[in-house]
JSON list of C-alpha atoms in Angstrom, two decimals:
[
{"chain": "A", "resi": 1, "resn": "UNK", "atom": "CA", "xyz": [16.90, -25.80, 50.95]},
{"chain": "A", "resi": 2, "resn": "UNK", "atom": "CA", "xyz": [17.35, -27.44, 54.13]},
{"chain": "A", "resi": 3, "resn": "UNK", "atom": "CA", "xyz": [17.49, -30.85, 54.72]},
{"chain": "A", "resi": 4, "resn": "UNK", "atom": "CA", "xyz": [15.83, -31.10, 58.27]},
{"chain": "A", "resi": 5, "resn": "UNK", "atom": "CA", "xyz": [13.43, -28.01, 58.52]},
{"chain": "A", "resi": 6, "resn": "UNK", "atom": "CA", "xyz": [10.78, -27.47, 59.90]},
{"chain": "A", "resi": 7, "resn": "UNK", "atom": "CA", "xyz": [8.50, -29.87, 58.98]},
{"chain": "A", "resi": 8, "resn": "UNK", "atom": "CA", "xyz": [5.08, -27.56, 59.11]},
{"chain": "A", "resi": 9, "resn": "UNK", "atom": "CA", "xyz": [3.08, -26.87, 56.45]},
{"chain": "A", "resi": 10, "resn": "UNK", "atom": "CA", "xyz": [2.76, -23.54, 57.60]},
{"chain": "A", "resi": 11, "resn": "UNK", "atom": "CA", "xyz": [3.57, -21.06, 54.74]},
{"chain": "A", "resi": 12, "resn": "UNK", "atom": "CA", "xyz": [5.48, -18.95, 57.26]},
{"chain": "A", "resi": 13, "resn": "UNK", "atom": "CA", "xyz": [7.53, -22.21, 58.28]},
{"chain": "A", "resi": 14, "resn": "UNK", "atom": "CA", "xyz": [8.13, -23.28, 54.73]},
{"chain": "A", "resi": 15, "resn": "UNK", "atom": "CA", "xyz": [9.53, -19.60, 53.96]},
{"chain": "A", "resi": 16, "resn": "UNK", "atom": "CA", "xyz": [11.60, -19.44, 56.33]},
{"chain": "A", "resi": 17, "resn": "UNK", "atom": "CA", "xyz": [13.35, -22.93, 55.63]},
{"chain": "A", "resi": 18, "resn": "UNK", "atom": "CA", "xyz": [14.17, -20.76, 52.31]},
{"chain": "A", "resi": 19, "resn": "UNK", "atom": "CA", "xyz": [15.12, -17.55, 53.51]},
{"chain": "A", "resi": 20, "resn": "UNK", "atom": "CA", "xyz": [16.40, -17.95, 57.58]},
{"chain": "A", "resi": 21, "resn": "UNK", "atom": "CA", "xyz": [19.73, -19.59, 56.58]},
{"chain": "A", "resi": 22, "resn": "UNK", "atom": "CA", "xyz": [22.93, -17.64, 57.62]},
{"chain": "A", "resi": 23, "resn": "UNK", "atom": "CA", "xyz": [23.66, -15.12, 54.94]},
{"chain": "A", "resi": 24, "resn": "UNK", "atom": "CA", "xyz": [20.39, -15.49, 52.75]},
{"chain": "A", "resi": 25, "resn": "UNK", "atom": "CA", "xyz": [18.42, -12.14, 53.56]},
{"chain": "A", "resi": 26, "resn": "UNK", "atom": "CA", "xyz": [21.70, -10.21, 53.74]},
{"chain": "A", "resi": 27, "resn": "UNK", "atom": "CA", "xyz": [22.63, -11.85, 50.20]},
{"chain": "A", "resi": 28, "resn": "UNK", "atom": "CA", "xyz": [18.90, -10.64, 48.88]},
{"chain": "A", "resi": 29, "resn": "UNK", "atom": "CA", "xyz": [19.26, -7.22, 50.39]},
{"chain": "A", "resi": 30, "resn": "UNK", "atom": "CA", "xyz": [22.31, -7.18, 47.97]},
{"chain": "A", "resi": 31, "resn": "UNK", "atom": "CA", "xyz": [20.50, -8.61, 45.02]},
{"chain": "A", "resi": 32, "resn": "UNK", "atom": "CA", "xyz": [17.50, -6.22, 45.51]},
{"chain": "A", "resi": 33, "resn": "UNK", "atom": "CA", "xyz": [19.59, -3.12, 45.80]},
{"chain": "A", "resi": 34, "resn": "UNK", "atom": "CA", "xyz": [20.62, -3.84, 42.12]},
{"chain": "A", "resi": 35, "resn": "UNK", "atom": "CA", "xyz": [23.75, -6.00, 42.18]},
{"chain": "A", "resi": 36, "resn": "UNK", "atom": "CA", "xyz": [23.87, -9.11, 39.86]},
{"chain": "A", "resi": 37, "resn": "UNK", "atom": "CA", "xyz": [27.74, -10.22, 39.02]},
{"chain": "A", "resi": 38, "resn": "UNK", "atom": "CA", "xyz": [29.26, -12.36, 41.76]},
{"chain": "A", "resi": 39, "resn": "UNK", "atom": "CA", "xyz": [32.08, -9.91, 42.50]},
{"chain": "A", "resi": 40, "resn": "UNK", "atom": "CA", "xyz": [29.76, -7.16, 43.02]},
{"chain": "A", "resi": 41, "resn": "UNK", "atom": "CA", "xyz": [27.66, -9.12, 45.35]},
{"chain": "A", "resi": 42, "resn": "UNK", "atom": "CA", "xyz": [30.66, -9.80, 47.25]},
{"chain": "A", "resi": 43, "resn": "UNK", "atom": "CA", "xyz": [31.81, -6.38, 47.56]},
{"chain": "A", "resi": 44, "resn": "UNK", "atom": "CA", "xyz": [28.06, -6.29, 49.72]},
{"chain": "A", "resi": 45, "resn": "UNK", "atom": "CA", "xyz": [28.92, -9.22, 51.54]},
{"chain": "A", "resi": 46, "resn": "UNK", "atom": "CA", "xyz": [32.80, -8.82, 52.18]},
{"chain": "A", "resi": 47, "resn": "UNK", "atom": "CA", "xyz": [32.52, -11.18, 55.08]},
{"chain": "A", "resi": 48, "resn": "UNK", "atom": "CA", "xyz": [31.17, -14.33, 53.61]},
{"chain": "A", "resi": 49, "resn": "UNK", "atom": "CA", "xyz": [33.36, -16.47, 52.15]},
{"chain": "A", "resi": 50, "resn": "UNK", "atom": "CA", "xyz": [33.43, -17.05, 48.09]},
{"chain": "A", "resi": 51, "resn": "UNK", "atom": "CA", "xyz": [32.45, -20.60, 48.64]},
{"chain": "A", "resi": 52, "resn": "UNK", "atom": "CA", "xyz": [29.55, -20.07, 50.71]},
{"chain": "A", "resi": 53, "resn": "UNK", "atom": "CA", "xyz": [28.39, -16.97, 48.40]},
{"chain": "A", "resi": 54, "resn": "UNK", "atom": "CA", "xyz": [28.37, -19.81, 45.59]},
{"chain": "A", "resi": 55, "resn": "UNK", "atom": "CA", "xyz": [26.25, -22.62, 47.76]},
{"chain": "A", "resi": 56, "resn": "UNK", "atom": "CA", "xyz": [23.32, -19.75, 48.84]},
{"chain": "A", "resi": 57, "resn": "UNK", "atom": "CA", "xyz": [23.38, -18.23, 45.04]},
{"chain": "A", "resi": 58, "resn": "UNK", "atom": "CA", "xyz": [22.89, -21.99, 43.92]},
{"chain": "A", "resi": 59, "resn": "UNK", "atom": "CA", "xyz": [20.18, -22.48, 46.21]},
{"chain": "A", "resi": 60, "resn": "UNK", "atom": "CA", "xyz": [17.95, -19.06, 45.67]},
{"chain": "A", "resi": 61, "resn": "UNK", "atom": "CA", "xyz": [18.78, -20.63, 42.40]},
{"chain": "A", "resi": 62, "resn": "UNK", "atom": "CA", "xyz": [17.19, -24.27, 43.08]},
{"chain": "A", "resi": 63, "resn": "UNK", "atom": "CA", "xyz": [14.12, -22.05, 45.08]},
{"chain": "A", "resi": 64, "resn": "UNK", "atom": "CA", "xyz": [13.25, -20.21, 42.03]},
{"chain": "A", "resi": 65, "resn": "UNK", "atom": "CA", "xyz": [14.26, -16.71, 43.66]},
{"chain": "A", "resi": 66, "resn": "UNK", "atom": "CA", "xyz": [16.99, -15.93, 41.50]},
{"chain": "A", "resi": 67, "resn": "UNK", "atom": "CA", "xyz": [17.76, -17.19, 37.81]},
{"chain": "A", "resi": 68, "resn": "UNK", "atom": "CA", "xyz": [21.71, -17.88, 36.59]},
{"chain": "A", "resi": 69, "resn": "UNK", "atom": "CA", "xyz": [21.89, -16.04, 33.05]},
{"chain": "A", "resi": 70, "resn": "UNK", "atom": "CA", "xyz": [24.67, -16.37, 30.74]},
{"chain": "A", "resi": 71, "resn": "UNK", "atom": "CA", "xyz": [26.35, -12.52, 29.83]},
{"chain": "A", "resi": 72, "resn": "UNK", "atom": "CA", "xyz": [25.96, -12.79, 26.15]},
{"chain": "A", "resi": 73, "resn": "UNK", "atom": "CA", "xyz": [28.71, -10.56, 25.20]},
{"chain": "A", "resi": 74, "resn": "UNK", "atom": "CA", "xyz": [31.51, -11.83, 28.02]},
{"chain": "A", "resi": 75, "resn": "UNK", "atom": "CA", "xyz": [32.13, -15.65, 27.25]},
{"chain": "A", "resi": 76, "resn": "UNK", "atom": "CA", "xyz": [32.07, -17.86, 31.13]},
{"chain": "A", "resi": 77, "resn": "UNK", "atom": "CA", "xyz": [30.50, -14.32, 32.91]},
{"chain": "A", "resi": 78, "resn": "UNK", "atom": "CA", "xyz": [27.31, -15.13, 34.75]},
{"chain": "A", "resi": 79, "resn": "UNK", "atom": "CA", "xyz": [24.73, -12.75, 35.72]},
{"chain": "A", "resi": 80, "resn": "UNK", "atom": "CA", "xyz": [22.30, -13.26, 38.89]},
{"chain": "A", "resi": 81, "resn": "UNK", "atom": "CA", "xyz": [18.55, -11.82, 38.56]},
{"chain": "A", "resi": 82, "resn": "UNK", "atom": "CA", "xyz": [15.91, -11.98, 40.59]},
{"chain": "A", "resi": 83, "resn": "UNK", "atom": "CA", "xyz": [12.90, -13.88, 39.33]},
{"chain": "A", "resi": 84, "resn": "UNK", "atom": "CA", "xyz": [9.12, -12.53, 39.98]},
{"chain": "A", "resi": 85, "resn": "UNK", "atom": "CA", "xyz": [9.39, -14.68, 43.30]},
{"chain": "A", "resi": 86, "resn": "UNK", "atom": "CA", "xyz": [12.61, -12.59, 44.14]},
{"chain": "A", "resi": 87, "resn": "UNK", "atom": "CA", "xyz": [11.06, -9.15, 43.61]},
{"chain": "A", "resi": 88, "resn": "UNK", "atom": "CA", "xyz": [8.27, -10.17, 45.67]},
{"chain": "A", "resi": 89, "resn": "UNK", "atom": "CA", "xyz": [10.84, -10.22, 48.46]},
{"chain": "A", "resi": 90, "resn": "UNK", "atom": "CA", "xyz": [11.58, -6.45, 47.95]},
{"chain": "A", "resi": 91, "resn": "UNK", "atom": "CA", "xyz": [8.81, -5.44, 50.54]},
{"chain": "A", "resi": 92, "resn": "UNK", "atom": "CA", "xyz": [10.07, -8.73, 52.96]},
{"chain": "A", "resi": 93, "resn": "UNK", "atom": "CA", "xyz": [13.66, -7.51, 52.74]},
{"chain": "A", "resi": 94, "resn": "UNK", "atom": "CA", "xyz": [12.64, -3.37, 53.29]},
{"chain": "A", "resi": 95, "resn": "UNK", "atom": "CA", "xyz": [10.54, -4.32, 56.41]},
{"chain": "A", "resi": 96, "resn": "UNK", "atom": "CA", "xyz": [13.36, -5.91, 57.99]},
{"chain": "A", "resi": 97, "resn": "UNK", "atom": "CA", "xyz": [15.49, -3.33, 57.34]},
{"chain": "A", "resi": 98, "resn": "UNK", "atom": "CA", "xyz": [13.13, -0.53, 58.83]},
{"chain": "A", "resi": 99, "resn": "UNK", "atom": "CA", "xyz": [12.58, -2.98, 61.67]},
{"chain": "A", "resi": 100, "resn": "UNK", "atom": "CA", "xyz": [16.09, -3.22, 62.41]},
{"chain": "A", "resi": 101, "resn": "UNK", "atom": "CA", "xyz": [16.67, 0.30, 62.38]},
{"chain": "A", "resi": 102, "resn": "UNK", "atom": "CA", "xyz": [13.81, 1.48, 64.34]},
{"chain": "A", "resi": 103, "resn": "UNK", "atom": "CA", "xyz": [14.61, -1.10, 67.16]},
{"chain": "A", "resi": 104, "resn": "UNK", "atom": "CA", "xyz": [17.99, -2.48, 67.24]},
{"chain": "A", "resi": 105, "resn": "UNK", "atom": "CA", "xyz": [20.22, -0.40, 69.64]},
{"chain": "A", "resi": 106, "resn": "UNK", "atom": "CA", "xyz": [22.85, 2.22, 67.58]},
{"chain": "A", "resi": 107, "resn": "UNK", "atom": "CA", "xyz": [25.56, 0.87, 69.97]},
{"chain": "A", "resi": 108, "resn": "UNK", "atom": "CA", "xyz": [25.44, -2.71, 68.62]},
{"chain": "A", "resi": 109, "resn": "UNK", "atom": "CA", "xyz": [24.80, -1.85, 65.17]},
{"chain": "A", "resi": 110, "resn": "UNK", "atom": "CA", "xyz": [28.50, 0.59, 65.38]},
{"chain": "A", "resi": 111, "resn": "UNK", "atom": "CA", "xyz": [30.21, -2.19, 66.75]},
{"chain": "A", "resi": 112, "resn": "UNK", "atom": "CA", "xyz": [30.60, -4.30, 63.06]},
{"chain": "A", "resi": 113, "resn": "UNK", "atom": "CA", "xyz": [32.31, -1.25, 61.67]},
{"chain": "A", "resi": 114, "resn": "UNK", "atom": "CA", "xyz": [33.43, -1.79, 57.59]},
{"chain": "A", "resi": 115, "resn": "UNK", "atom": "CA", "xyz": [35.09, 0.20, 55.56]},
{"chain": "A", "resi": 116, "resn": "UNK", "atom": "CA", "xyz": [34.75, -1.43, 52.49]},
{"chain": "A", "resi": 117, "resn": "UNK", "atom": "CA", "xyz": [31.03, -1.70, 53.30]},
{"chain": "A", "resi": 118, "resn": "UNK", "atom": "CA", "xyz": [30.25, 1.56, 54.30]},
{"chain": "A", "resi": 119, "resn": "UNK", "atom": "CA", "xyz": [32.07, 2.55, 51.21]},
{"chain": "A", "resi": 120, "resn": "UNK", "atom": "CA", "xyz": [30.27, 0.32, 48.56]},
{"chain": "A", "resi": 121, "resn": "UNK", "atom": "CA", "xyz": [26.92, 1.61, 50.49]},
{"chain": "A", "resi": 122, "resn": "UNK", "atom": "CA", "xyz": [27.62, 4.91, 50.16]},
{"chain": "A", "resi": 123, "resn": "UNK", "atom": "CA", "xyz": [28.77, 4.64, 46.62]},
{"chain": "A", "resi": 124, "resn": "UNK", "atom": "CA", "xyz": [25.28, 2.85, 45.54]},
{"chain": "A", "resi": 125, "resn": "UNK", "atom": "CA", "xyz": [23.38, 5.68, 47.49]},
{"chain": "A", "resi": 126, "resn": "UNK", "atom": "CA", "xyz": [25.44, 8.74, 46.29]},
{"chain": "A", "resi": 127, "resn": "UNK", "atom": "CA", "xyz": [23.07, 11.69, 44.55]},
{"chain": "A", "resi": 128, "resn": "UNK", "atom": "CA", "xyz": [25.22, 13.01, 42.10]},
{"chain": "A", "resi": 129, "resn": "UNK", "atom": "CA", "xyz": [22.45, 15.63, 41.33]},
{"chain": "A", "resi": 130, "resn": "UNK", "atom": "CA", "xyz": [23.67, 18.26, 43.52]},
{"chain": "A", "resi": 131, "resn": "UNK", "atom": "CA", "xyz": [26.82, 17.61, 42.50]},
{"chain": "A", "resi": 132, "resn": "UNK", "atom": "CA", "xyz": [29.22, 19.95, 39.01]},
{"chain": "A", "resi": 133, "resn": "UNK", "atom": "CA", "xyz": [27.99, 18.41, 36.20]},
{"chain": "A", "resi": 134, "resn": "UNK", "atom": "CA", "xyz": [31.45, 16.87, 35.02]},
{"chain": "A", "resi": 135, "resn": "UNK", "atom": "CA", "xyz": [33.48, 14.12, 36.40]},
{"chain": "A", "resi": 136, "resn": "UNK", "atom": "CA", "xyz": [33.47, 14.61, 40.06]},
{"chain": "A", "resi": 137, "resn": "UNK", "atom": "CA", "xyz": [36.02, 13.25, 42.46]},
{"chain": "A", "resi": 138, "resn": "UNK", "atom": "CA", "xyz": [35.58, 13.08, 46.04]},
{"chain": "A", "resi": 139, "resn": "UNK", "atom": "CA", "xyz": [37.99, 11.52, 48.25]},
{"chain": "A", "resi": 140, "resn": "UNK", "atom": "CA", "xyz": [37.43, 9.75, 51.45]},
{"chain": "A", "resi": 141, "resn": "UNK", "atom": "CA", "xyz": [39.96, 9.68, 54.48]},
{"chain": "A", "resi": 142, "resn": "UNK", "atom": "CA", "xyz": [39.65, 7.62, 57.51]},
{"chain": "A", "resi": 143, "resn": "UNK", "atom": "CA", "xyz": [42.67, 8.81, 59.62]},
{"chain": "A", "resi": 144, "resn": "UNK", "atom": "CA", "xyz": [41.83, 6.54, 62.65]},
{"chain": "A", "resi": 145, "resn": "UNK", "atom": "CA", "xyz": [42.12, 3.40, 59.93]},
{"chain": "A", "resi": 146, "resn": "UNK", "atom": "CA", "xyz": [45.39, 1.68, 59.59]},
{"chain": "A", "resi": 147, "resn": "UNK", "atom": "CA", "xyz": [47.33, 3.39, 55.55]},
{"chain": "A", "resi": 148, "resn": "UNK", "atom": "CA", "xyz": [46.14, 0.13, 53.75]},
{"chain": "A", "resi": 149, "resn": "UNK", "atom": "CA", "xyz": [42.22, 1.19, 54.82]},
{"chain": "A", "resi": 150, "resn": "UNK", "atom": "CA", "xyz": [42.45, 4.86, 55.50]},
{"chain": "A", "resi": 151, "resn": "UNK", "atom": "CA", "xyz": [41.69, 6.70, 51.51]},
{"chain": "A", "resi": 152, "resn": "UNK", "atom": "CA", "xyz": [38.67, 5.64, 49.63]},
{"chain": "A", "resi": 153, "resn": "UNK", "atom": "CA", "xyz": [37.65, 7.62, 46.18]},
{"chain": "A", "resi": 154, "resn": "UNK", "atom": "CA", "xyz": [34.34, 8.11, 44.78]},
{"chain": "A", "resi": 155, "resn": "UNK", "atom": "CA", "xyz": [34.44, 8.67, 41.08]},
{"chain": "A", "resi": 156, "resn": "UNK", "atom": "CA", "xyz": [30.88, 10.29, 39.78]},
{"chain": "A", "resi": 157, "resn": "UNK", "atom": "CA", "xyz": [30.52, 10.52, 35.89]},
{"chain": "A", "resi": 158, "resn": "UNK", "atom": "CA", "xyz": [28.35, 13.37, 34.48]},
{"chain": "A", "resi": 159, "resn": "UNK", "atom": "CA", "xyz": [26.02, 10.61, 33.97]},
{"chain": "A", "resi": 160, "resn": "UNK", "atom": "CA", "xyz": [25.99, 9.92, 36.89]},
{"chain": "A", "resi": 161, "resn": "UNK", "atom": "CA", "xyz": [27.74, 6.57, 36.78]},
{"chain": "A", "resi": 162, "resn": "UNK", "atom": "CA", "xyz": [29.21, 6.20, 40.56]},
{"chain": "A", "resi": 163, "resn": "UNK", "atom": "CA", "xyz": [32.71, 4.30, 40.94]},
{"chain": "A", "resi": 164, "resn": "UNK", "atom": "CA", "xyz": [34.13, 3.74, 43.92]},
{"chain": "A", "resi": 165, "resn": "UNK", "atom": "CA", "xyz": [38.11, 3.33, 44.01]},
{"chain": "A", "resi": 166, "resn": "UNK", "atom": "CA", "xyz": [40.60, 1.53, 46.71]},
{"chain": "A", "resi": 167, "resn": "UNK", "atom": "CA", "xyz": [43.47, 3.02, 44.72]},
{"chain": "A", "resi": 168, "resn": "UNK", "atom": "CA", "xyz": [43.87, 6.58, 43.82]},
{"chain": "A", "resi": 169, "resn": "UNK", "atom": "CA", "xyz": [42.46, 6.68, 39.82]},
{"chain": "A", "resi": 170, "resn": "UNK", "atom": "CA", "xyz": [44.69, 9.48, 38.94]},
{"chain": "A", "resi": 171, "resn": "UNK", "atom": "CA", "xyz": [41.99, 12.32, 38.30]},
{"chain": "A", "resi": 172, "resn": "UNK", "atom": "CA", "xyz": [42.19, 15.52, 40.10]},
{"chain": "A", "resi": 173, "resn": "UNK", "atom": "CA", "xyz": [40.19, 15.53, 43.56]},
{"chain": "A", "resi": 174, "resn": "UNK", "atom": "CA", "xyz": [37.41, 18.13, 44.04]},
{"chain": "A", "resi": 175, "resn": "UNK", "atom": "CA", "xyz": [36.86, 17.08, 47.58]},
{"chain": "A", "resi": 176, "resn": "UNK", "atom": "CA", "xyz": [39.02, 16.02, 50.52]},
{"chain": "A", "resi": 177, "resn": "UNK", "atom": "CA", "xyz": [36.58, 14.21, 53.23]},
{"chain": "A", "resi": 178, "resn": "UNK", "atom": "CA", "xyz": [38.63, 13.66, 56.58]},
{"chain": "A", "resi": 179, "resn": "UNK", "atom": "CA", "xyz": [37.02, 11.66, 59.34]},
{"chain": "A", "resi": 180, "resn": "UNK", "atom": "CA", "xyz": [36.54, 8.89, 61.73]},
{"chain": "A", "resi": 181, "resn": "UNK", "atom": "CA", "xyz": [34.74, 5.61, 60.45]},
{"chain": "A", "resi": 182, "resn": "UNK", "atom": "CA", "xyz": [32.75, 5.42, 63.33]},
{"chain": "A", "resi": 183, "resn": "UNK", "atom": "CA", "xyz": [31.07, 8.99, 62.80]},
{"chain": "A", "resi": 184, "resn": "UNK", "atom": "CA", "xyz": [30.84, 8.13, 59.19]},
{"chain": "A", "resi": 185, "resn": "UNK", "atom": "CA", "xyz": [28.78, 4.97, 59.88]},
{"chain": "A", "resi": 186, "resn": "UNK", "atom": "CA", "xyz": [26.47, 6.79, 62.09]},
{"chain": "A", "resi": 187, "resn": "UNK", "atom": "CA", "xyz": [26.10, 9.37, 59.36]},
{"chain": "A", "resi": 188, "resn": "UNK", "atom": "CA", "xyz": [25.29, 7.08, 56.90]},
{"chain": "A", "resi": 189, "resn": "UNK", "atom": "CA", "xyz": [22.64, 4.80, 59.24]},
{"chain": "A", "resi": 190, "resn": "UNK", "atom": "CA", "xyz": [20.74, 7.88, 60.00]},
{"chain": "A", "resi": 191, "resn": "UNK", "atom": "CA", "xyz": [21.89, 8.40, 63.57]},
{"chain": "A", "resi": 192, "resn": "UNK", "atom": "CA", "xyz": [23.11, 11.56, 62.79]},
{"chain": "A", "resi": 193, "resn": "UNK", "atom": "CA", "xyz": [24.15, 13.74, 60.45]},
{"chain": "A", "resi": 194, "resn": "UNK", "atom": "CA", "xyz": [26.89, 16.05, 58.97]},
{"chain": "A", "resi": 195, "resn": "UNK", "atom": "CA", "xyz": [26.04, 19.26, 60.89]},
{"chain": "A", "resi": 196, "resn": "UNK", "atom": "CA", "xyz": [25.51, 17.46, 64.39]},
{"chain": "A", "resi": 197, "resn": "UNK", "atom": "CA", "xyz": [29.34, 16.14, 64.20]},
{"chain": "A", "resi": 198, "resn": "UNK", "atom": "CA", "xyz": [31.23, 18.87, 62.07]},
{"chain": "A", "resi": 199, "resn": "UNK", "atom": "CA", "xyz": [33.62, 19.27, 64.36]},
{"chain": "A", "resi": 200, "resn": "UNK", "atom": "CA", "xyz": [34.68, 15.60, 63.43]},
{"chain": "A", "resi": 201, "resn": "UNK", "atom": "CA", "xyz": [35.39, 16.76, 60.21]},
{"chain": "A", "resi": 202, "resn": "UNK", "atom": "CA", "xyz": [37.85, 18.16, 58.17]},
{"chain": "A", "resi": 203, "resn": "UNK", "atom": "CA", "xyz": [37.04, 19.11, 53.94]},
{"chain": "A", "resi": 204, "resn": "UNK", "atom": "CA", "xyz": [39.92, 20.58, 51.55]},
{"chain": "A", "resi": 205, "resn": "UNK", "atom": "CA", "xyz": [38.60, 21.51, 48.15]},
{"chain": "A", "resi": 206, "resn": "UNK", "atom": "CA", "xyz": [35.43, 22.71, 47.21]},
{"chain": "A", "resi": 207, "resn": "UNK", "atom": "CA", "xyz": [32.98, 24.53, 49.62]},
{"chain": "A", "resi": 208, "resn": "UNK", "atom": "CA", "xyz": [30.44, 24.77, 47.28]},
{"chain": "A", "resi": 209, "resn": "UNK", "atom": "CA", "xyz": [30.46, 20.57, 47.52]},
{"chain": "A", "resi": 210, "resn": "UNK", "atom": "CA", "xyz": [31.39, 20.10, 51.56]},
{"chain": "A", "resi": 211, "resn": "UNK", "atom": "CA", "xyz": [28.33, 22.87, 52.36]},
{"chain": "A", "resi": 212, "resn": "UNK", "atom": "CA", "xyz": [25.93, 20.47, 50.61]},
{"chain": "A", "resi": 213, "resn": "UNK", "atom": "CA", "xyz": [27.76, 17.00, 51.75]},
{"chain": "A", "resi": 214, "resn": "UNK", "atom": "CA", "xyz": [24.55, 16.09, 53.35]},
{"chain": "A", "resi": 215, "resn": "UNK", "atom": "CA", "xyz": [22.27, 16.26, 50.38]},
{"chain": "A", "resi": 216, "resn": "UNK", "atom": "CA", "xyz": [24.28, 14.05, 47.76]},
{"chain": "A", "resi": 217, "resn": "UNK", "atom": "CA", "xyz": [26.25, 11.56, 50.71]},
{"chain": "A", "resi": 218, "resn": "UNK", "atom": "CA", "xyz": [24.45, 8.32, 50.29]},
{"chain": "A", "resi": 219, "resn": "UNK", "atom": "CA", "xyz": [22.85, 7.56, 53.17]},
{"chain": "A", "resi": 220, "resn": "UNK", "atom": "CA", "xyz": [21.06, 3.99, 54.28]},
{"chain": "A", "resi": 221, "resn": "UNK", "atom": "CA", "xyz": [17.66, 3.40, 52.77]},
{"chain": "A", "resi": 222, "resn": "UNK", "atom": "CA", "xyz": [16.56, 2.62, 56.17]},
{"chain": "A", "resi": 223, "resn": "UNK", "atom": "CA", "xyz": [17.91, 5.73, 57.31]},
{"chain": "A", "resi": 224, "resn": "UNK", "atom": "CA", "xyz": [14.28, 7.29, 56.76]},
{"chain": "A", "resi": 225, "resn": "UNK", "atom": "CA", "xyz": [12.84, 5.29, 59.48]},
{"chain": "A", "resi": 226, "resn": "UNK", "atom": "CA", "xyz": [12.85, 6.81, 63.24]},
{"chain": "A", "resi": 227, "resn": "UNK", "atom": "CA", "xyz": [14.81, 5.36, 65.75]},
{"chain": "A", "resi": 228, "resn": "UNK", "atom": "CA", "xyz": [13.13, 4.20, 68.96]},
{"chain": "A", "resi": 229, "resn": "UNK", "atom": "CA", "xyz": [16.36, 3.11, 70.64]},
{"chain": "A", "resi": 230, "resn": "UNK", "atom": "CA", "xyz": [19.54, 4.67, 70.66]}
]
């Protein structure tokens, strides 16, 4: 992928001339964790521009690690999967992660606070098990965000189908979730949790659903791993 490298034959030098370019591992975190169209992997990777999303998808593409396939039944929609080589990454990508959580320091981590991020995270983590088995909607308020960032709705299906919602979708809301980002992000990373900051929270609706917030809130995969600094 690059055109200078590293020029070893090492296997670990050759690797990373495929994997250590800006944006690469973040953009396979995304395609591990399940998303394949290109505006879904965006909403991962809200940062990185369009064009530069294209150039590393076309590369992974050149490498082998993912494979462009036509969506039969939507004509000019492409699809992104992750070849054998890709899944083989799945362990690569996880033990970064856990690395990253276990010794990168909270503080610096909280700084690159993201709405939309935390938001599409949270979505793709949600456990709708404890949740009424119906259409569920739980709504989201930052009130230290500016109005055009501030409400956020999760949609969960009885299927448990997960939307997530920048604009109210017009369905009756079961929860009010009222908050600071910041809190939220540490919530969601692991750092903490709902009971250790409820006095930085606010719920209108059901009790039944805010007493058992921190079973189905989708939390960080890495979240399991144990911090070592804080």
């Amino acid at each position: 992928m690059s055109q200078h490298g590293y020029k070893q034959f090492c296997p670990l030098a050759m690797a990373a001339e495929v994997l250590c370019t800006r944006w690469t591992m973040v953009l396979m975190r995304e395609l591990i964790a399940g998303s394949t169209r290109f505006n879904d992997i965006r909403r991962g990777v809200p940062k990185m521009s369009p064009t530069l999303l294209s150039q590393r998808l076309k590369s992974l593409d050149e490498a082998g690690i993912v494979e462009r396939k036509p969506v039969p039944t939507e004509r000019g929609v492409f699809e992104y999967h992750l070849t054998q080589a890709g899944r083989d990454l799945r362990d690569v990508v996880i033990a970064m992660g856990m690395w990253g959580q276990k010794w990168v320091e909270s503080s610096l981590s909280l700084k690159n606070l993201d709405p939309s991020l935390l938001m599409w995270d949270m979505r793709r983590n949600l456990n709708p098990k404890p949740l009424p088995d119906r259409r569920t909607v739980i709504q989201f308020v930052y009130h230290d965000l500016p109005s055009t960032k501030r409400d956020w709705w999760l949609v969960i299906e009885p299927a448990g189908e997960v939307d997530l919602c920048w604009a109210d979708p017009g369905f009756e809301v079961d929860l009010y979730v009222s908050t600071d980002l910041k809190t939220m992000t540490a919530i969601w990373m692991g750092v903490t949790d709902v009971s250790a900051e409820q006095e930085k929270f606010e719920f209108s609706g059901s009790r039944e659903m805010s007493s058992t917030i921190q079973n189905w809130l989708g939390l960080s995969p890495f979240a399991v791993q144990e911090k070592l600094v804080s």
